[in-house]
CSV table of C-alpha atoms and ligand atoms in Angstrom, one decimal:
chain,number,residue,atom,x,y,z
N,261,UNK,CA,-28.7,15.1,-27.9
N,262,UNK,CA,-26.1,13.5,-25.6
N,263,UNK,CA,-27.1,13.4,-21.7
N,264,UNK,CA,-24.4,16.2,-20.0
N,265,UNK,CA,-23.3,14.5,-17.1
N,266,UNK,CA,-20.7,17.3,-16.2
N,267,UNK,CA,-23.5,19.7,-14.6
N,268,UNK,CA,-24.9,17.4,-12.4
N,269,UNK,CA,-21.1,16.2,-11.2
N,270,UNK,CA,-21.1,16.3,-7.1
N,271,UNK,CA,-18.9,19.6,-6.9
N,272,UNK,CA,-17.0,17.5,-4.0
N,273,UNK,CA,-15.9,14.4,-6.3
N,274,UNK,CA,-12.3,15.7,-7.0
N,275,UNK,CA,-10.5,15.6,-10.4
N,276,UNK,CA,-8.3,12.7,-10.7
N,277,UNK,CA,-5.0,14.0,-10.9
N,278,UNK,CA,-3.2,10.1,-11.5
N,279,UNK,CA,-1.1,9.9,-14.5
N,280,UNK,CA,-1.3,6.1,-15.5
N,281,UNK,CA,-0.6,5.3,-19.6
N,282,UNK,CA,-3.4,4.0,-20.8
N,283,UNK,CA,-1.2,0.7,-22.0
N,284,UNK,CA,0.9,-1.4,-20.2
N,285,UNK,CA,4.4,-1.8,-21.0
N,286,UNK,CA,5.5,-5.0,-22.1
N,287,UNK,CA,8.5,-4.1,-19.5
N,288,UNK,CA,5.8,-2.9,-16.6
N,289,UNK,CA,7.4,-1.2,-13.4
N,290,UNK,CA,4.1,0.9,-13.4
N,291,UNK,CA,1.8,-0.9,-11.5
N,292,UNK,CA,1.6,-3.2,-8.2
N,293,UNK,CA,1.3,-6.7,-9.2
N,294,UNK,CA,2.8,-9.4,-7.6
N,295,UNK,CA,4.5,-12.5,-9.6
N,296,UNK,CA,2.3,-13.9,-11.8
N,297,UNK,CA,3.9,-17.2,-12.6
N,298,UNK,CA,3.6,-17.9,-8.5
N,299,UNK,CA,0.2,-17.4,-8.3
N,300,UNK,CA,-1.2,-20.6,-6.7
N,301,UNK,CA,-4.5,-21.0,-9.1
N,302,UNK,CA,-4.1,-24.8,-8.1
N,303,UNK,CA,-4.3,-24.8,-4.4
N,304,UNK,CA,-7.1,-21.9,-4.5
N,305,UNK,CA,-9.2,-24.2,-6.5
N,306,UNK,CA,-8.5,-27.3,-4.5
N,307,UNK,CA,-9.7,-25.0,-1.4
N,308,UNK,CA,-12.6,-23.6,-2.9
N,309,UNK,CA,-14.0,-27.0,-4.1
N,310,UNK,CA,-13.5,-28.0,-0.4
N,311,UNK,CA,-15.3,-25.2,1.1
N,312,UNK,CA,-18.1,-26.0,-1.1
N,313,UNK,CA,-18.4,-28.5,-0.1
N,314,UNK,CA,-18.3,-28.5,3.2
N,315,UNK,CA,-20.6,-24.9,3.6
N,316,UNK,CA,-21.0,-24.3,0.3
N,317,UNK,CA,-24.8,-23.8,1.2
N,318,UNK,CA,-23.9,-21.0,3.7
N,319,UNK,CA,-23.5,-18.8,0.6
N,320,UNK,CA,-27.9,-19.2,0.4
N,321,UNK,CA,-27.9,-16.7,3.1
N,322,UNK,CA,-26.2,-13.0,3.6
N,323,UNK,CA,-22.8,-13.3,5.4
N,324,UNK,CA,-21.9,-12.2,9.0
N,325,UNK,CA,-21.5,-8.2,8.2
N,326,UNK,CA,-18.0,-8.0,9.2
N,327,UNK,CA,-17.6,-10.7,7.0
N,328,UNK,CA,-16.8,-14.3,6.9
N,329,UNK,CA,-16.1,-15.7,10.4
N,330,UNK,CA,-13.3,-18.3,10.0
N,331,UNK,CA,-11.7,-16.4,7.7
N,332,UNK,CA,-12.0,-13.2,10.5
N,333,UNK,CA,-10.5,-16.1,13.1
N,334,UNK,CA,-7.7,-16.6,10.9
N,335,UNK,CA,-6.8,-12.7,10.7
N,336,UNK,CA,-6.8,-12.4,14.1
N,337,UNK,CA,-4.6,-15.4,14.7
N,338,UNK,CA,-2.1,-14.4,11.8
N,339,UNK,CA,-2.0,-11.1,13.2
N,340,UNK,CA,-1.4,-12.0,17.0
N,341,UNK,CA,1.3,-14.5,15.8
N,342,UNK,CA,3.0,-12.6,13.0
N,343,UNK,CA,2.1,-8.6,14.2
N,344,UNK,CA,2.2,-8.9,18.4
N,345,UNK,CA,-1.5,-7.9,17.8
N,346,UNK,CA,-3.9,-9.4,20.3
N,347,UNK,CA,-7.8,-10.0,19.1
N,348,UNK,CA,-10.3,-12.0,18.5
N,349,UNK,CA,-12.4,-12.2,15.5
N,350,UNK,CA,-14.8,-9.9,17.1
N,351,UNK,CA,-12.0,-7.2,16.3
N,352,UNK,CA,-11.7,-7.9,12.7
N,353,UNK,CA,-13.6,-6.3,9.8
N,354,UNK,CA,-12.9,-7.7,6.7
N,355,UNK,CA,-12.6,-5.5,3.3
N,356,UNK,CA,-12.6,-5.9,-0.4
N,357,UNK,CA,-9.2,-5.3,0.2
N,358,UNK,CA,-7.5,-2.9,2.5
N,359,UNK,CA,-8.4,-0.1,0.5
N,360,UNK,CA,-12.0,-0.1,1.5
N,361,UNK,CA,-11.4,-0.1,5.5
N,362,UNK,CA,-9.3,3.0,4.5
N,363,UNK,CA,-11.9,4.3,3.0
N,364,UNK,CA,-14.1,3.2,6.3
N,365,UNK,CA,-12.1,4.8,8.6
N,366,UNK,CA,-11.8,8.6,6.9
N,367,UNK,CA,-15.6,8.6,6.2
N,368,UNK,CA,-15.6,7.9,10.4
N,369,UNK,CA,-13.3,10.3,10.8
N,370,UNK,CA,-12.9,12.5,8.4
N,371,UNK,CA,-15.0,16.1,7.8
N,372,UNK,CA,-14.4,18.1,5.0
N,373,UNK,CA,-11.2,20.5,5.7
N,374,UNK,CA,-9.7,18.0,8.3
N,375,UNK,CA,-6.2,17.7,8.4
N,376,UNK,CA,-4.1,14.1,8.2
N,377,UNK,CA,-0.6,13.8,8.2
N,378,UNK,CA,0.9,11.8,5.8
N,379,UNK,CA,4.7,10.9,4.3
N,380,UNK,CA,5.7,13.5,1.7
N,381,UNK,CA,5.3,10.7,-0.6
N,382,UNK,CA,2.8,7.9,0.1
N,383,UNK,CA,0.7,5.3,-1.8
N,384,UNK,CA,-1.5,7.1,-4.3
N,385,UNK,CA,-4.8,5.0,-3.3
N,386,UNK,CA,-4.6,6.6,0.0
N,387,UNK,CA,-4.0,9.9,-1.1
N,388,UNK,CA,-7.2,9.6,-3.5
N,389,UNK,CA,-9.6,8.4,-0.9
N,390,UNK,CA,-8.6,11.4,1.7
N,391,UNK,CA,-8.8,13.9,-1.5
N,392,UNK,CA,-12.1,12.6,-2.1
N,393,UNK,CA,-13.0,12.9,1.3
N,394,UNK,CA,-11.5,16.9,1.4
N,395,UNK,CA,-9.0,16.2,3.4
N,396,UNK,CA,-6.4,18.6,4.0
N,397,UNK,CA,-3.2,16.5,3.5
N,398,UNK,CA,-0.2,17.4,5.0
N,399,UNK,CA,3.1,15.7,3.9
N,400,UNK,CA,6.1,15.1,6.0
N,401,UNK,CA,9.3,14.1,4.7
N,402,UNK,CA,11.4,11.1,5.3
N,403,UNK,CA,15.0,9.3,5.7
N,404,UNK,CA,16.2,6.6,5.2
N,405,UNK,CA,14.2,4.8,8.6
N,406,UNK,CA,11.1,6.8,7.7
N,407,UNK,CA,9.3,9.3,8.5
N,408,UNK,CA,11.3,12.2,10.5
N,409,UNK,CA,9.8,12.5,14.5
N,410,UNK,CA,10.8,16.0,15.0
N,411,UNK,CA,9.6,17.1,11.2
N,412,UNK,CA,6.2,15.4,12.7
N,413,UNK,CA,6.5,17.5,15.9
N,414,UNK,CA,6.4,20.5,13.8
N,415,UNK,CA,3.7,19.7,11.6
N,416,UNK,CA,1.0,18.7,14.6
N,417,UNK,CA,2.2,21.7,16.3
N,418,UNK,CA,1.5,24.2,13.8
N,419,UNK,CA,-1.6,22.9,12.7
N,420,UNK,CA,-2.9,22.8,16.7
N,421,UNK,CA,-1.2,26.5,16.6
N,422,UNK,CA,-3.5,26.8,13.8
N,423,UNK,CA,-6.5,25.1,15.2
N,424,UNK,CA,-6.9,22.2,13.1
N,425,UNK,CA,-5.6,19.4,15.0
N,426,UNK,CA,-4.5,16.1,12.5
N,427,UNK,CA,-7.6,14.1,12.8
N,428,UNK,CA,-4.3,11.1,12.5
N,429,UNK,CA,-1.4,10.3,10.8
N,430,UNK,CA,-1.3,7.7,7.9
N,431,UNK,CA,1.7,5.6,8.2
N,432,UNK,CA,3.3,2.5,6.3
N,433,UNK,CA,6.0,1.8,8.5
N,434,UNK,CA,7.0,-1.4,7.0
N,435,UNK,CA,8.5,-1.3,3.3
N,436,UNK,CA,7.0,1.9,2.6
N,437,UNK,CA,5.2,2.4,-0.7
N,438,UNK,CA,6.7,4.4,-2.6
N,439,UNK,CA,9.8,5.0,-0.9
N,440,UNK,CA,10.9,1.3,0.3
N,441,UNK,CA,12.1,2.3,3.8
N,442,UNK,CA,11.3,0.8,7.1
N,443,UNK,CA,10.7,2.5,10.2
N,444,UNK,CA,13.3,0.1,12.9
N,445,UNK,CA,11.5,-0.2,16.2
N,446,UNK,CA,13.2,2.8,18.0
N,447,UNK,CA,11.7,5.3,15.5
N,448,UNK,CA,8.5,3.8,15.9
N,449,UNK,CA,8.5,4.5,19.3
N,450,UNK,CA,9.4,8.1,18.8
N,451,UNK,CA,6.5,8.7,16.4
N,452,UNK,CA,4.3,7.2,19.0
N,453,UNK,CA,5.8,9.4,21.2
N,454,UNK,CA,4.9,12.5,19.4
N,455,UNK,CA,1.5,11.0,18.3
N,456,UNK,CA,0.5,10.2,22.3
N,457,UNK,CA,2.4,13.7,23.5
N,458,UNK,CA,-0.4,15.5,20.9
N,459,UNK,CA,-3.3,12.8,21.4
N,460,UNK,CA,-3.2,12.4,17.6
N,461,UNK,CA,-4.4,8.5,16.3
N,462,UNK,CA,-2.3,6.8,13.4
N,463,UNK,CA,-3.5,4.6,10.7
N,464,UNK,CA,-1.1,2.3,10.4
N,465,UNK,CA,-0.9,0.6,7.1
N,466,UNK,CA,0.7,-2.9,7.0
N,467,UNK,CA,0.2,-4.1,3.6
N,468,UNK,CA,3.5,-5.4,2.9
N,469,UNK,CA,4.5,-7.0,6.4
N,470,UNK,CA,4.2,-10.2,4.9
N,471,UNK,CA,6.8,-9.3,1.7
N,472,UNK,CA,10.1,-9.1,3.8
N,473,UNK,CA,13.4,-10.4,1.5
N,474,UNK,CA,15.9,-9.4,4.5
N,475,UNK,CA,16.3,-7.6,7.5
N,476,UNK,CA,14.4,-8.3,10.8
N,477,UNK,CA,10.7,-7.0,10.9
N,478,UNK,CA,10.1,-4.3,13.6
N,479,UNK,CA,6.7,-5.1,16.1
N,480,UNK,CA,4.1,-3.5,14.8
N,481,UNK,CA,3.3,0.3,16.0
N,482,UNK,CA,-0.1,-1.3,17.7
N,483,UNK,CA,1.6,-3.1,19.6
N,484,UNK,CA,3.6,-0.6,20.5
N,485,UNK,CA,1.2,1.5,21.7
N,486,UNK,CA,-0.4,1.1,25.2
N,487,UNK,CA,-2.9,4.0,24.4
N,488,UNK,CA,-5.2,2.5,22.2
N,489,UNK,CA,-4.5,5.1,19.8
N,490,UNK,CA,-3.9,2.9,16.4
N,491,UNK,CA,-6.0,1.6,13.8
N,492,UNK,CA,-4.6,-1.0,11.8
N,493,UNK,CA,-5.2,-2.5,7.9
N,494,UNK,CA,-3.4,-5.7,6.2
N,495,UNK,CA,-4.4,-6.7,2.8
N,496,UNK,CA,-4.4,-10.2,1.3
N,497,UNK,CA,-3.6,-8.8,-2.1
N,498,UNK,CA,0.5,-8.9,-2.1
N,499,UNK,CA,0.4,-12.7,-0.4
N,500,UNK,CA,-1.8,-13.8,-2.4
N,501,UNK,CA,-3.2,-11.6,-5.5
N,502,UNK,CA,-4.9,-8.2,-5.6
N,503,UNK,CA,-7.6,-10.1,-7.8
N,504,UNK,CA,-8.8,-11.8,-4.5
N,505,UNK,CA,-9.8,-8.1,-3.2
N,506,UNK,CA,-9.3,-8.7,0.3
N,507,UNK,CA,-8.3,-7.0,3.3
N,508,UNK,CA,-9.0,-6.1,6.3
N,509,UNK,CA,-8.9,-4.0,9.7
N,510,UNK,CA,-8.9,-3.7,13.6
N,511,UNK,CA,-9.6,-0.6,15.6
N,512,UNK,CA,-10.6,0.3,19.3
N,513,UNK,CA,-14.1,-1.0,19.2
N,514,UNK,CA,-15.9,2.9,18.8
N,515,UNK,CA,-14.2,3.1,15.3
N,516,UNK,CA,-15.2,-0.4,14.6
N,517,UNK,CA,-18.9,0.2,15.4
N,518,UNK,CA,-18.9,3.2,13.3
N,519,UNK,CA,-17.0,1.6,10.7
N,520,UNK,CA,-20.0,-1.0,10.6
N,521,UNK,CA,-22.4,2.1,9.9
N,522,UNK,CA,-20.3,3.6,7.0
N,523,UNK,CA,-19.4,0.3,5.2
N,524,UNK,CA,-21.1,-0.4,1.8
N,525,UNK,CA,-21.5,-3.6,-0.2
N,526,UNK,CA,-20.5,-7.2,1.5
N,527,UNK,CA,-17.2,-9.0,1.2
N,528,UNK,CA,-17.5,-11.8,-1.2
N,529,UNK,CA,-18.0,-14.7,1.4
N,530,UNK,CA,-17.4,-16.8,-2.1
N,531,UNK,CA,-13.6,-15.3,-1.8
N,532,UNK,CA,-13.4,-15.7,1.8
N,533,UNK,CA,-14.2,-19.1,2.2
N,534,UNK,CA,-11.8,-20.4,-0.2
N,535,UNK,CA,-8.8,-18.1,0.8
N,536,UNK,CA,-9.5,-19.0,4.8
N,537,UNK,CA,-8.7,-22.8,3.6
N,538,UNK,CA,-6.2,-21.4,1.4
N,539,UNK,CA,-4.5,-19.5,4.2
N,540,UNK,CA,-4.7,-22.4,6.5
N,541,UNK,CA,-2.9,-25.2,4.0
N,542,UNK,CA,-0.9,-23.1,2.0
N,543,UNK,CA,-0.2,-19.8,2.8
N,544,UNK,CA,3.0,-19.2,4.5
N,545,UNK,CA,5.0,-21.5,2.1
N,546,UNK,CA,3.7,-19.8,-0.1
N,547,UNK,CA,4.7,-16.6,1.8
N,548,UNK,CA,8.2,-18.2,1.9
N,549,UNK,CA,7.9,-19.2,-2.4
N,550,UNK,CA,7.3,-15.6,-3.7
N,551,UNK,CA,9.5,-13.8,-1.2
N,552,UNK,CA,12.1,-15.8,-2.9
N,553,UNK,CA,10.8,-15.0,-6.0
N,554,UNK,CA,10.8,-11.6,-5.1
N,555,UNK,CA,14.3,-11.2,-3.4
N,556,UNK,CA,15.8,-12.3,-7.0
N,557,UNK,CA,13.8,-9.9,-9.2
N,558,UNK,CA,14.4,-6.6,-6.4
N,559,UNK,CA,18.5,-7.9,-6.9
N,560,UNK,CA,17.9,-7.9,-11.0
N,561,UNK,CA,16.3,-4.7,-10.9
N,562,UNK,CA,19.5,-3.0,-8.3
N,563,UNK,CA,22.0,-4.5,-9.8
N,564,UNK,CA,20.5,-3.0,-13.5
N,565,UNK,CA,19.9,0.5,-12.1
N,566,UNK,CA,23.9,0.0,-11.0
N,567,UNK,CA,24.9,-0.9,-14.3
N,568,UNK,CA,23.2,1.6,-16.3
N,569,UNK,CA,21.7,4.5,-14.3
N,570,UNK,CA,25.4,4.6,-12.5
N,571,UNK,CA,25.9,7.9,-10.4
N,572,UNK,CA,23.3,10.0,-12.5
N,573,UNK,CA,20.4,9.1,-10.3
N,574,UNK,CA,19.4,7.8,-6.8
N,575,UNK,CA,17.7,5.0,-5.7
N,576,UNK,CA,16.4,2.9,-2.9
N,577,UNK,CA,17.6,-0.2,-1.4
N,578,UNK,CA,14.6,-2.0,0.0
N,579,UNK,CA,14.5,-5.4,2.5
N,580,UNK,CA,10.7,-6.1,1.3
N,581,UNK,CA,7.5,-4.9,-0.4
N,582,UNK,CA,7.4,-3.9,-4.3
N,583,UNK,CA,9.5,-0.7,-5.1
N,584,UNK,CA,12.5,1.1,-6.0
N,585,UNK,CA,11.9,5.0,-5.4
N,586,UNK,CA,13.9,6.7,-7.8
N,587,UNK,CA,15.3,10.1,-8.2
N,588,UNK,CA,16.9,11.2,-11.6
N,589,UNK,CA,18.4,14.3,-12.5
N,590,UNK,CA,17.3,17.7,-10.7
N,591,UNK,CA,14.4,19.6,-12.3
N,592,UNK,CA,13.2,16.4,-14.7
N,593,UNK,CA,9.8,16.0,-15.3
N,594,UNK,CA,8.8,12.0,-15.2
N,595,UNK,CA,5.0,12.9,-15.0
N,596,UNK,CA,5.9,14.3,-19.0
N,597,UNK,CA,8.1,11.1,-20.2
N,598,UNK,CA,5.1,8.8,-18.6
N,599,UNK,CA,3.4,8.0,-21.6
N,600,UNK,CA,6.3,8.5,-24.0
N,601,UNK,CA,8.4,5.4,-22.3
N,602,UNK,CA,5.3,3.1,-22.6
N,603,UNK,CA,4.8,4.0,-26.1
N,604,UNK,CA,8.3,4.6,-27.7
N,605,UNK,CA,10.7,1.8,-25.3
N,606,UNK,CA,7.7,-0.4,-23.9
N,607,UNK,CA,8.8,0.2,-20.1
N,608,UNK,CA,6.1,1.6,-18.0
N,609,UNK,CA,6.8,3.7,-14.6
N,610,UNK,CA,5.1,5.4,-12.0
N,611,UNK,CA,6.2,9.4,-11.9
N,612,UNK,CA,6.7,10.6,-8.5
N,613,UNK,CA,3.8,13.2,-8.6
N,614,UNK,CA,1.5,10.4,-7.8
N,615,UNK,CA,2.2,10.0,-4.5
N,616,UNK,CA,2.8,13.5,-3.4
N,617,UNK,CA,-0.1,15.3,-1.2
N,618,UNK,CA,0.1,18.4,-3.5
N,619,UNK,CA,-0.2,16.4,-6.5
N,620,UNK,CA,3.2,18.2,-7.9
N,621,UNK,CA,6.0,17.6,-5.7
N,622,UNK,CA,8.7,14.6,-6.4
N,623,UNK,CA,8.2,15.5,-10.8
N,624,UNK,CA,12.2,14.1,-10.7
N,625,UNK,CA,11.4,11.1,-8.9
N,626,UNK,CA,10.1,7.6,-10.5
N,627,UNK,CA,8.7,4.4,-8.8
N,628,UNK,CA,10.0,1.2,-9.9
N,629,UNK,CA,7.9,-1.9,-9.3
N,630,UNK,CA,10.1,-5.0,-9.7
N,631,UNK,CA,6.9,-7.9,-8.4
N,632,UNK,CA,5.6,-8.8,-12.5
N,633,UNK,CA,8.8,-9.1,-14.8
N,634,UNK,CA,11.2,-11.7,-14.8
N,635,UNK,CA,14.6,-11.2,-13.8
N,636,UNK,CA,16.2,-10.8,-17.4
N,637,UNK,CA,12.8,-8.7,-18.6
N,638,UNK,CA,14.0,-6.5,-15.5
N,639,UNK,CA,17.5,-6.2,-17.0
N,640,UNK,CA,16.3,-5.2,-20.4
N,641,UNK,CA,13.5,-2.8,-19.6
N,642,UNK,CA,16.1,-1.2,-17.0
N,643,UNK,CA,18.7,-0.8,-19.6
N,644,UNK,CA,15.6,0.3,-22.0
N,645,UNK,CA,14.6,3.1,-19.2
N,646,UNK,CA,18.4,3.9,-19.0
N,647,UNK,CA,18.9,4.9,-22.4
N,648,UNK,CA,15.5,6.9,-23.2
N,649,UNK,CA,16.1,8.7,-20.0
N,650,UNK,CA,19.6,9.5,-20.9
N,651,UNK,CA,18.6,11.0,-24.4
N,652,UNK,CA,15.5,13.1,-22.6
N,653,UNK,CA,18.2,14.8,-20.9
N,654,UNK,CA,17.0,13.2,-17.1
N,655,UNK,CA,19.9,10.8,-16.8
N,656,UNK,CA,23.0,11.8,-16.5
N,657,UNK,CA,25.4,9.2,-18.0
K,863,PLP,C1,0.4,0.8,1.1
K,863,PLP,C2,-0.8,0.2,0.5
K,863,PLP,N1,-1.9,0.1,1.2
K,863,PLP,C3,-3.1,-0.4,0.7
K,863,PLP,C4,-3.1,-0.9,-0.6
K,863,PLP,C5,-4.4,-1.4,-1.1
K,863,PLP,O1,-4.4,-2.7,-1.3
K,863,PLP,P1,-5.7,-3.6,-1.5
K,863,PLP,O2,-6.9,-2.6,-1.5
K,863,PLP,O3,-5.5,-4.2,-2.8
K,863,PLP,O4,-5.7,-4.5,-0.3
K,863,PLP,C6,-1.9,-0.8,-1.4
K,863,PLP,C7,-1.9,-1.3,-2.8
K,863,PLP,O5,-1.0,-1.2,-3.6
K,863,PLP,C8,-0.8,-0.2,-0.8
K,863,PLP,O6,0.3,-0.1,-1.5
């Protein structure tokens, strides 16, 4: 007979409540991957062969265990010149990605019951990792610039009322994921405000700072704050490719320590050397190439809504990042037509229950990626989307 794993499940390992389609649409607005065709496989090789070569025999022995030191140096720099954010490489951890210092800083942080504050929708890996840590999530909703001060006012007050004071506040102030927005500088300021009047941290989450297509990009909140209240994470993986898994974080130095002590596995210094040469040569033209890239494909994919979606839903308008938040008619379910649109029309979406802290708010609302098609792909899967919504009754034409 069959092993039964199921009785010997750990009774805290939550249920994944995710709704992906088990294939990808040949029209795929599902998932976050950058351009493909942009992907320098060239240069990364070229850099890679040259670190080997020149350390190449470093890799004999375990790496430093906040990870590669040059590529750590280059962080820092990047982030001092790019994000106001002043450190040395001391100050960096690196990550297979960003999602594992996420992951870092809850397990520091986080015991079971705790309460973070979140947006009312925010990216799904995040919500995952503070489920699985039993974290009480608590959304709060959004405009146009981002999450609402006074809405966050409330929130920290009633939980403190309630005597669970947030442990922090998870923010991606800059092209939010999924809702595009960015928080302008004055807003960040009056979270910060709130946060310091409550002594509450924030996480602040910068993954797509690089991926701007207009607009001016606000400071970050870290620099910002003169209370050494924010943690901060940047990824590699929407510069260069989220196959690179690499990312990485900076904290007041008591969350980095600890951090240090909850961190498993190593960061591939194999990876790291060749994307710290990479970085060095090639990455902000590179920066510049797919930003281009991705300016044309966000315009195919708003000026397709605006041909066929028309006034029967809403969407965002983002200046960077990967997404176009959509909501469609009242009372839709999305999380129902999920698999249906893969299978019948080829177009894959996100529904909006993925990134909602209860799991089952936002069931009228889709997430667009626009980073893997090309332009006329985008046109057709839109107009695709347009029409199978429009006969499921959640477009109205
Ligand atoms: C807001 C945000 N943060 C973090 C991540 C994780 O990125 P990675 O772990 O690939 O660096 C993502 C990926 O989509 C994201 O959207």
């Amino acid at each position: 007979m069959a092993f039964d794993f199921q009785n010997i499940l750990a009774t805290h390992v939550p249920e994944t409540i995710r709704v992906t389609p088990a294939k990808k649409g040949k029209y795929d607005f599902a998932v976050a991957y950058p351009d493909p065709v942009s992907l320098p496989h060239a240069e990364i090789l070229e850099c890679l062969k040259e670190a080997l070569a020149e350390s190449g025999s470093e890799l004999a022995v375990y790496p430093h265990p906040q990870g590669n030191t040059p590529l750590r140096q280059y962080v820092a720099e990047k982030i001092g010149r790019d994000r106001d954010i002043q450190v040395t490489e001391n100050d960096i951890i690196l990550g297979n990605g960003s999602g594992q210092p996420i992951d870092m800083i809850c397990a520091v942080l986080l015991n079971p019951g705790d309460v973070v504050i979140t947006d009312s929708f925010v990216y799904g890996g995040t919500l995952n990792t503070l489920r699985r840590h039993l974290t009480d999530i608590r959304g709060v909703a959004s405009d146009e610039n981002g999450m609402d001060p006074e809405a966050l006012d409330k929130e920290i007050e009633k939980a403190i009322k309630a005597g669970h004071k947030p442990k922090f506040v998870y923010l991606i102030p800059t092209f939010q994921n999924p809702q595009g927005w960015t928080i302008p500088e004055s807003r960040r300021k009056q979270l910060l405000a709130v946060t310091q009047k409550y002594g509450v941290p924030i996480l602040e989450d910068d993954c797509y700072a690089d991926n701007r297509y207009d607009g001016d990009l606000p400071t970050s909140i870290l620099n910002l704050d003169d209370t050494n209240s924010v943690m901060y994470v940047g990824s590699f993986s929407k510069t260069i490719a989220p196959g690179m898994s690499l990312g990485y974080m900076t904290a007041p130095q008591l969350i980095l320590d600890r951090a240090m002590g909850v961190k498993s596995g190593r960061v591939s210094e194999f990876t790291a050397m060749a994307v710290e040469k990479y970085a060095r040569k090639y990455l902000d033209a590179h920066i510049e190439e797919i930003n281009n890239i991705q300016r044309t494909k966000r315009d195919a994919m708003l000026s397709a809504l605006g041909e066929n979606f028309g006034t029967g839903a809403k969407w965002s308008d983002p200046d960077g990042g990967l997404y176009i938040w959509v909501k469609l008619k009242e009372g839709s379910d999305m999380a129902a037509l999920n698999k249906r649109s893969v299978e019948e029309i080829d177009v894959g979406f996100h529904p909006g229950i993925n990134y909602s802290p209860d799991g089952t708010s936002g069931k009228d609302h889709i997430r667009l990626c626009f980073g893997y098609n090309q332009p006329d792909e985008i046109t057709e899967g839109i107009s695709r989307l347009a029409n199978f919504l429009s006969k499921e009754g959640a477009l109205d034409s």
